[in-house]
PDB file of C-alpha atoms in Angstrom:
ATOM      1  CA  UNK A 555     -18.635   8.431  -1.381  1.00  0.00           C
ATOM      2  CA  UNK A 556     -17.285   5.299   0.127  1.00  0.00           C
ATOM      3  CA  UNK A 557     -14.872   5.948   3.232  1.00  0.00           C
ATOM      4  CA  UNK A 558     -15.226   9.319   2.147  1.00  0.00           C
ATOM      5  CA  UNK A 559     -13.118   9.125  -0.882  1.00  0.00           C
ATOM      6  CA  UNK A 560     -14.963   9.712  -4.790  1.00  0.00           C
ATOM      7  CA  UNK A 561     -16.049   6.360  -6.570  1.00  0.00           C
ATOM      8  CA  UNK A 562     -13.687   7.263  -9.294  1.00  0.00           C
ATOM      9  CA  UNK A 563     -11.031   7.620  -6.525  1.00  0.00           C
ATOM     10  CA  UNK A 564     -12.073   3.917  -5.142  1.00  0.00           C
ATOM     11  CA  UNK A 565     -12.287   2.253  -8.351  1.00  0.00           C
ATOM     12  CA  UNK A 566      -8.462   3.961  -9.385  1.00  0.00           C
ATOM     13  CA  UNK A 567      -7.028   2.677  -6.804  1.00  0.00           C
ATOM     14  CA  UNK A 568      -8.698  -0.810  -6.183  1.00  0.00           C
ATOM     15  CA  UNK A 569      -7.334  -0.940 -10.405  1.00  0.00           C
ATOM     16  CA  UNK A 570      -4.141  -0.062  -9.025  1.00  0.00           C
ATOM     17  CA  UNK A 571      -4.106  -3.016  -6.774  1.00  0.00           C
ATOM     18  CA  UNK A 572      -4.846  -5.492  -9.138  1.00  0.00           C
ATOM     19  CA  UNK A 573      -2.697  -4.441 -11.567  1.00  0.00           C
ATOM     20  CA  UNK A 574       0.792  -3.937  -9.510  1.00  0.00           C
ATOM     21  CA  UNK A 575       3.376  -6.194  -8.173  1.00  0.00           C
ATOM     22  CA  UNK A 576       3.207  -7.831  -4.984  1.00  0.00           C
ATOM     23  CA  UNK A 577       5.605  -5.475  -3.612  1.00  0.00           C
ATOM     24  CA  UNK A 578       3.600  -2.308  -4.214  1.00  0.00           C
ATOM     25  CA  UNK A 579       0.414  -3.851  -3.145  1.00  0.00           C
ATOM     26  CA  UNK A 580       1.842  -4.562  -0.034  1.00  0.00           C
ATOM     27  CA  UNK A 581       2.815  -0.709   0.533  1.00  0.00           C
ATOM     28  CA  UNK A 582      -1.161  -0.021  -0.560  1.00  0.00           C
ATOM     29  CA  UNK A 583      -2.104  -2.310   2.280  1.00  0.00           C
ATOM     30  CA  UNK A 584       0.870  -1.553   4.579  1.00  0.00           C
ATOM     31  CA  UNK A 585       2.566   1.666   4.221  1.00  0.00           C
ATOM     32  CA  UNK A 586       6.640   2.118   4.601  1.00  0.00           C
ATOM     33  CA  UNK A 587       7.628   4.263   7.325  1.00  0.00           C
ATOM     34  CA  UNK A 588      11.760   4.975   7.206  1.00  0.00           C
ATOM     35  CA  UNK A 589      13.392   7.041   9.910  1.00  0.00           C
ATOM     36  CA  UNK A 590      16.206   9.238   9.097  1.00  0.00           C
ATOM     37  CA  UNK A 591      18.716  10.673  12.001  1.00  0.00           C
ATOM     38  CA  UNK A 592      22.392  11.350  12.519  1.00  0.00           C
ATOM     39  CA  UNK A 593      23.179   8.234  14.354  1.00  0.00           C
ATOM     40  CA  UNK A 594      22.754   5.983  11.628  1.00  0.00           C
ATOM     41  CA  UNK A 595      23.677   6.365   7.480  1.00  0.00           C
ATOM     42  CA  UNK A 596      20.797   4.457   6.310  1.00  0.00           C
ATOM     43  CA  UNK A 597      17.761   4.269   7.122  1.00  0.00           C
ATOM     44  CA  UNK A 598      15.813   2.772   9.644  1.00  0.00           C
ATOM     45  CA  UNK A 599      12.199   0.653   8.811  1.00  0.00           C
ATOM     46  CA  UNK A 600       9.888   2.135  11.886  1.00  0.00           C
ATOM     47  CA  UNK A 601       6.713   0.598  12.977  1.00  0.00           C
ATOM     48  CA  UNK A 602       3.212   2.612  12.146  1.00  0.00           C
ATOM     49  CA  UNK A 603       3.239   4.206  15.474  1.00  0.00           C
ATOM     50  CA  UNK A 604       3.032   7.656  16.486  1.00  0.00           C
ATOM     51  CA  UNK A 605       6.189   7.160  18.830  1.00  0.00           C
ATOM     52  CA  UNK A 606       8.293   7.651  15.403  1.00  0.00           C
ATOM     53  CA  UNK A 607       7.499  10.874  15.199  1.00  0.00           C
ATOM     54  CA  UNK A 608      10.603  12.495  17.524  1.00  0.00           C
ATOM     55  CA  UNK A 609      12.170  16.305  17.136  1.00  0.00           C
ATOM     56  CA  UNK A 610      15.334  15.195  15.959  1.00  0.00           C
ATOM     57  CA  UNK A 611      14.542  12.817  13.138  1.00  0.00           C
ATOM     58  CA  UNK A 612      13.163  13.273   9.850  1.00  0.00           C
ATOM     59  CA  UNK A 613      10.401  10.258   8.483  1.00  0.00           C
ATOM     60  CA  UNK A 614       9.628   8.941   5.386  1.00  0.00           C
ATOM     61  CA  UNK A 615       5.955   7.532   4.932  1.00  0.00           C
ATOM     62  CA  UNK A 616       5.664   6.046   1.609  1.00  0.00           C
ATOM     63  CA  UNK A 617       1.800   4.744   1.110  1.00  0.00           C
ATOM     64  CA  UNK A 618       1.832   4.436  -2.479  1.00  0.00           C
ATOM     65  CA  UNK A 619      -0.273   7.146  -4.043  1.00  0.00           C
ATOM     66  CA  UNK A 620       1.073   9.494  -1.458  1.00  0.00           C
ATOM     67  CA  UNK A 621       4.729  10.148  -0.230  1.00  0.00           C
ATOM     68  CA  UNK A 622       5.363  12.195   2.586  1.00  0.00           C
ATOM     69  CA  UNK A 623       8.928  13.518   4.300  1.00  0.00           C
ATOM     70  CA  UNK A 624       7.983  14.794   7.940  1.00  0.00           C
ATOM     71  CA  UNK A 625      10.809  16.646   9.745  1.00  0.00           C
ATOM     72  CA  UNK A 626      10.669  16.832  13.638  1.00  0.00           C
ATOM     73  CA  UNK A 627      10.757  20.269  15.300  1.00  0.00           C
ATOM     74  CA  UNK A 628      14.251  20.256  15.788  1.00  0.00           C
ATOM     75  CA  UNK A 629      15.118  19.701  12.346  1.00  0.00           C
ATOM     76  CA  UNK A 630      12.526  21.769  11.132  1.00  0.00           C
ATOM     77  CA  UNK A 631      13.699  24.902  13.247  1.00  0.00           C
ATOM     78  CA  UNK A 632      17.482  23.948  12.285  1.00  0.00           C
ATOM     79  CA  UNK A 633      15.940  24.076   8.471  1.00  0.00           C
ATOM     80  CA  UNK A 634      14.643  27.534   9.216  1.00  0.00           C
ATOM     81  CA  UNK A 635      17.757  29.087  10.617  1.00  0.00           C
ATOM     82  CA  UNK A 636      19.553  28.024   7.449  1.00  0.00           C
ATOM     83  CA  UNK A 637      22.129  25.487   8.863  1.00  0.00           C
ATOM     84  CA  UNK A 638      21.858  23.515   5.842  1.00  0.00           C
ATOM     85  CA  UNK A 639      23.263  26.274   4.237  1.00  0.00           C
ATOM     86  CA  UNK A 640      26.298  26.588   6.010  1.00  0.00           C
ATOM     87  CA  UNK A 641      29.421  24.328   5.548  1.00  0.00           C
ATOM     88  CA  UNK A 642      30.407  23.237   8.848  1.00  0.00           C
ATOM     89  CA  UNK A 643      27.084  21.700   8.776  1.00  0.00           C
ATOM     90  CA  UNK A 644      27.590  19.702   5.393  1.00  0.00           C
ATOM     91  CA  UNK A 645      26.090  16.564   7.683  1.00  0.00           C
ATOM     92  CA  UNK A 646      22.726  18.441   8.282  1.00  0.00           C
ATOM     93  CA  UNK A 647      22.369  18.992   4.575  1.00  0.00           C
ATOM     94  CA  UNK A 648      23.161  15.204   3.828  1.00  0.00           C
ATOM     95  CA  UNK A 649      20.946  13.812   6.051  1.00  0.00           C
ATOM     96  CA  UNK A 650      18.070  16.255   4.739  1.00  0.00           C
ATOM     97  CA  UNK A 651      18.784  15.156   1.272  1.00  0.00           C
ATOM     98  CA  UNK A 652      18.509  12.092   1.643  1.00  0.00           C
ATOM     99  CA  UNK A 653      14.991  11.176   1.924  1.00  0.00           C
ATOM    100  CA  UNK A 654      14.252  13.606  -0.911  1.00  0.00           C
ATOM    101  CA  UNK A 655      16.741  10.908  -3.149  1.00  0.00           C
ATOM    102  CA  UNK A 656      14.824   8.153  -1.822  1.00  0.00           C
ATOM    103  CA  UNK A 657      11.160  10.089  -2.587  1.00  0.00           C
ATOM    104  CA  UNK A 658      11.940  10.602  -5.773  1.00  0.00           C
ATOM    105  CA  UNK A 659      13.238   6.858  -6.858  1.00  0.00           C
ATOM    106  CA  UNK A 660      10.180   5.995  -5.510  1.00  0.00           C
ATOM    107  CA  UNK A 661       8.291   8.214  -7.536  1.00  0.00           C
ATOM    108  CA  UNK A 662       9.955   7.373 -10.959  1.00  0.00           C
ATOM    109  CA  UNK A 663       8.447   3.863 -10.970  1.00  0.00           C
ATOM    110  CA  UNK A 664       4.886   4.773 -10.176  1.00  0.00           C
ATOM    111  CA  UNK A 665       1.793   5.392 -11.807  1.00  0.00           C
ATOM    112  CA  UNK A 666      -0.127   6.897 -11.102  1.00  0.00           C
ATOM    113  CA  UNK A 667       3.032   9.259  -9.849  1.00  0.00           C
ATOM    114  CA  UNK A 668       2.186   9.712  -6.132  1.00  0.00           C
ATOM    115  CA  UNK A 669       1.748  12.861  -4.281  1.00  0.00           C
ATOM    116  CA  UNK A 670       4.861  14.497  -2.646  1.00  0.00           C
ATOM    117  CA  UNK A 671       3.809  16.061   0.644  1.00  0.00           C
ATOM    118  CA  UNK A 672       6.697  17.979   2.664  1.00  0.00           C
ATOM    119  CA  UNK A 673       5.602  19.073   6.063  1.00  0.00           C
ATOM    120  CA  UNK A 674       6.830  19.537   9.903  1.00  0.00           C
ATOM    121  CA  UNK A 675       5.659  18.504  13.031  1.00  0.00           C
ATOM    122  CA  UNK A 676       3.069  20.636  14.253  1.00  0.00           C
ATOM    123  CA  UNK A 677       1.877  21.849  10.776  1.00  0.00           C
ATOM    124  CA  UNK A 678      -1.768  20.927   9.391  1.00  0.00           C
ATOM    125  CA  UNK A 679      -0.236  19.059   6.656  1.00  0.00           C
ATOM    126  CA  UNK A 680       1.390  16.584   9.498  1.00  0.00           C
ATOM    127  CA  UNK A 681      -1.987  15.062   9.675  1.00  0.00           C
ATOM    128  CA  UNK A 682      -1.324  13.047   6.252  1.00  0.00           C
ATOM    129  CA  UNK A 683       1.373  10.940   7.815  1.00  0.00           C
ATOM    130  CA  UNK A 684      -0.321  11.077  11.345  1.00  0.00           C
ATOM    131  CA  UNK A 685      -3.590   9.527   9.699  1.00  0.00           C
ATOM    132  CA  UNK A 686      -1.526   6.362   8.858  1.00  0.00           C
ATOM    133  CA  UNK A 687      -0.098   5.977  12.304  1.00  0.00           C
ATOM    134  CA  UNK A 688      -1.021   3.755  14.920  1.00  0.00           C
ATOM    135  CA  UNK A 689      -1.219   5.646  18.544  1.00  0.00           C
ATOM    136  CA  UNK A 690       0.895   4.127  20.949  1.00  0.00           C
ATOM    137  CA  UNK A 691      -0.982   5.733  24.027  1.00  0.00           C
ATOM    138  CA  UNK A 692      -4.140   4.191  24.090  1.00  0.00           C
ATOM    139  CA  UNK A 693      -5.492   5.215  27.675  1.00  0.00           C
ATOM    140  CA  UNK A 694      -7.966   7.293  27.209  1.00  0.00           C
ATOM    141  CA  UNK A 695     -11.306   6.246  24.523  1.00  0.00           C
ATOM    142  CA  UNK A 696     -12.142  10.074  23.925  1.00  0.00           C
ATOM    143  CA  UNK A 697      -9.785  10.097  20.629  1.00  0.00           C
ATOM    144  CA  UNK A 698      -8.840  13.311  22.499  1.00  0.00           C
ATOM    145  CA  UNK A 699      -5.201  14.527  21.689  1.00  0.00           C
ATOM    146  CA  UNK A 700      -2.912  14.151  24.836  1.00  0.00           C
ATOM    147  CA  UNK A 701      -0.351  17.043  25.875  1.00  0.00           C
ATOM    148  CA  UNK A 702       2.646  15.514  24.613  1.00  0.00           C
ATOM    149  CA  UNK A 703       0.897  15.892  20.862  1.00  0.00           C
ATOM    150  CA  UNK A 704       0.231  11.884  20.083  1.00  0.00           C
ATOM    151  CA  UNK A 705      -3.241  10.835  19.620  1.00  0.00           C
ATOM    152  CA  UNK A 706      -4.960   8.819  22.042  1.00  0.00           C
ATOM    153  CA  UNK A 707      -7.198   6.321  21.312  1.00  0.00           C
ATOM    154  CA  UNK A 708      -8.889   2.987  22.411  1.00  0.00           C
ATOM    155  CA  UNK A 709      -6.779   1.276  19.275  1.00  0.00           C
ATOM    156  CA  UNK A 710      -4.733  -0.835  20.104  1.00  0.00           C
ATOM    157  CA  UNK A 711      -0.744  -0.365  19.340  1.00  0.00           C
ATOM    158  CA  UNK A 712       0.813  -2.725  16.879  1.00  0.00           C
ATOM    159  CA  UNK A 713       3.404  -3.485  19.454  1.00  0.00           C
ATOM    160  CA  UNK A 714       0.586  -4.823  22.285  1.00  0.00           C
ATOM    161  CA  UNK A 715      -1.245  -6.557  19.103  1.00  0.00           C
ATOM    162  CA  UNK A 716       1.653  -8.197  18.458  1.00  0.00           C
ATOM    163  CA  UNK A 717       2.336  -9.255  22.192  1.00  0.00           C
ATOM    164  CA  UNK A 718      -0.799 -10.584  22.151  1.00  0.00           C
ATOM    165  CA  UNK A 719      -0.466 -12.879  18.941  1.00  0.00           C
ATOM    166  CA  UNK A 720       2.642 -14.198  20.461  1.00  0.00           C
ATOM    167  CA  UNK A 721       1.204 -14.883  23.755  1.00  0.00           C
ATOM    168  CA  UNK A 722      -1.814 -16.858  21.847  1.00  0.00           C
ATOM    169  CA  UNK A 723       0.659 -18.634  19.817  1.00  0.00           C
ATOM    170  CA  UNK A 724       3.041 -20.192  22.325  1.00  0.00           C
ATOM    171  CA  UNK A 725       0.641 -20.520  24.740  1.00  0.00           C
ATOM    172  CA  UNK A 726      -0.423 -24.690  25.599  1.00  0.00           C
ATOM    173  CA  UNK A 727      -3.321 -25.953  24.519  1.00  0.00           C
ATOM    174  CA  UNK A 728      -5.448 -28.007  27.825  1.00  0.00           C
TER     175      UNK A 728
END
């Protein structure tokens, strides 16, 4: 195993690399993150950070071989009492639509054709989109999980990465 994945698994998808556009090989390397929400019609490029994960929004993570749609707990509880179902709340079942469109025209131009994975916040499945996201809390080195739900760790957040780049770039050279 390397990275704990099968060789056969490595070798697939170091083939897959080589062999697609630059486009999709960026995804491989960076992964898309799109937030959807009633505020806005289309949707919104995040940052990899776990602060993107709210109640009242639903995310799109595409990585390439895998593509999951994460709904919030709001969302997911509205999902559960049926509103989507209802017409006065012909909105709700838009915006829940819509990242299923957008999963599957990602889907129909891939090969291998990437996994689909559905989940909501809170559920064990959750951890596929929350092992591509950066933590944005990073006081505490335990990797312990903080009471608010986001991971904690001594990683740095792309945001104070960033910050710092910028800082070493403008700053005078004595």
């Amino acid at each position: 195993d390397v990275y704990k994945r099968q060789v056969s698994t490595q070798s697939t998808w170091g083939t897959t690399l080589v062999r697609e556009n630059c486009t999709n090989s960026l995804v491989m390397i960076q992964p898309a993150l799109l937030e959807y929400n009633f505020e806005s019609p289309q949707p919104i490029p995040m940052q990899l950070e776990d602060s993107a994960m709210k109640q009242n929004v639903i995310l799109l993570l595409d990585s390439y071989f895998h593509v999951v749609i994460w709904h919030g707990d709001a969302i997911a509880k509205w999902v559960a009492a049926g509103y989507q179902d209802q017409p006065e709340y012909e909105s709700f079942r838009i915006l829940l639509q819509a990242p299923q469109d957008d999963a599957k025209l990602i889907m129909e131009d891939r090969f291998p054709v990437p996994n689909l994975i559905v989940c909501n916040q809170g559920q064990g499945k959750e951890r596929h989109i929350k092992s591509k996201l950066v933590p944005t809390n990073n006081k505490d080195s335990t990797g312990a999980v903080s009471d608010d739900g986001n991971f904690i760790s001594d990683d740095a957040s792309l945001k104070v990465f960033m910050d710092y780049l910028i800082k070493l770039a403008v700053q005078t050279l004595n």
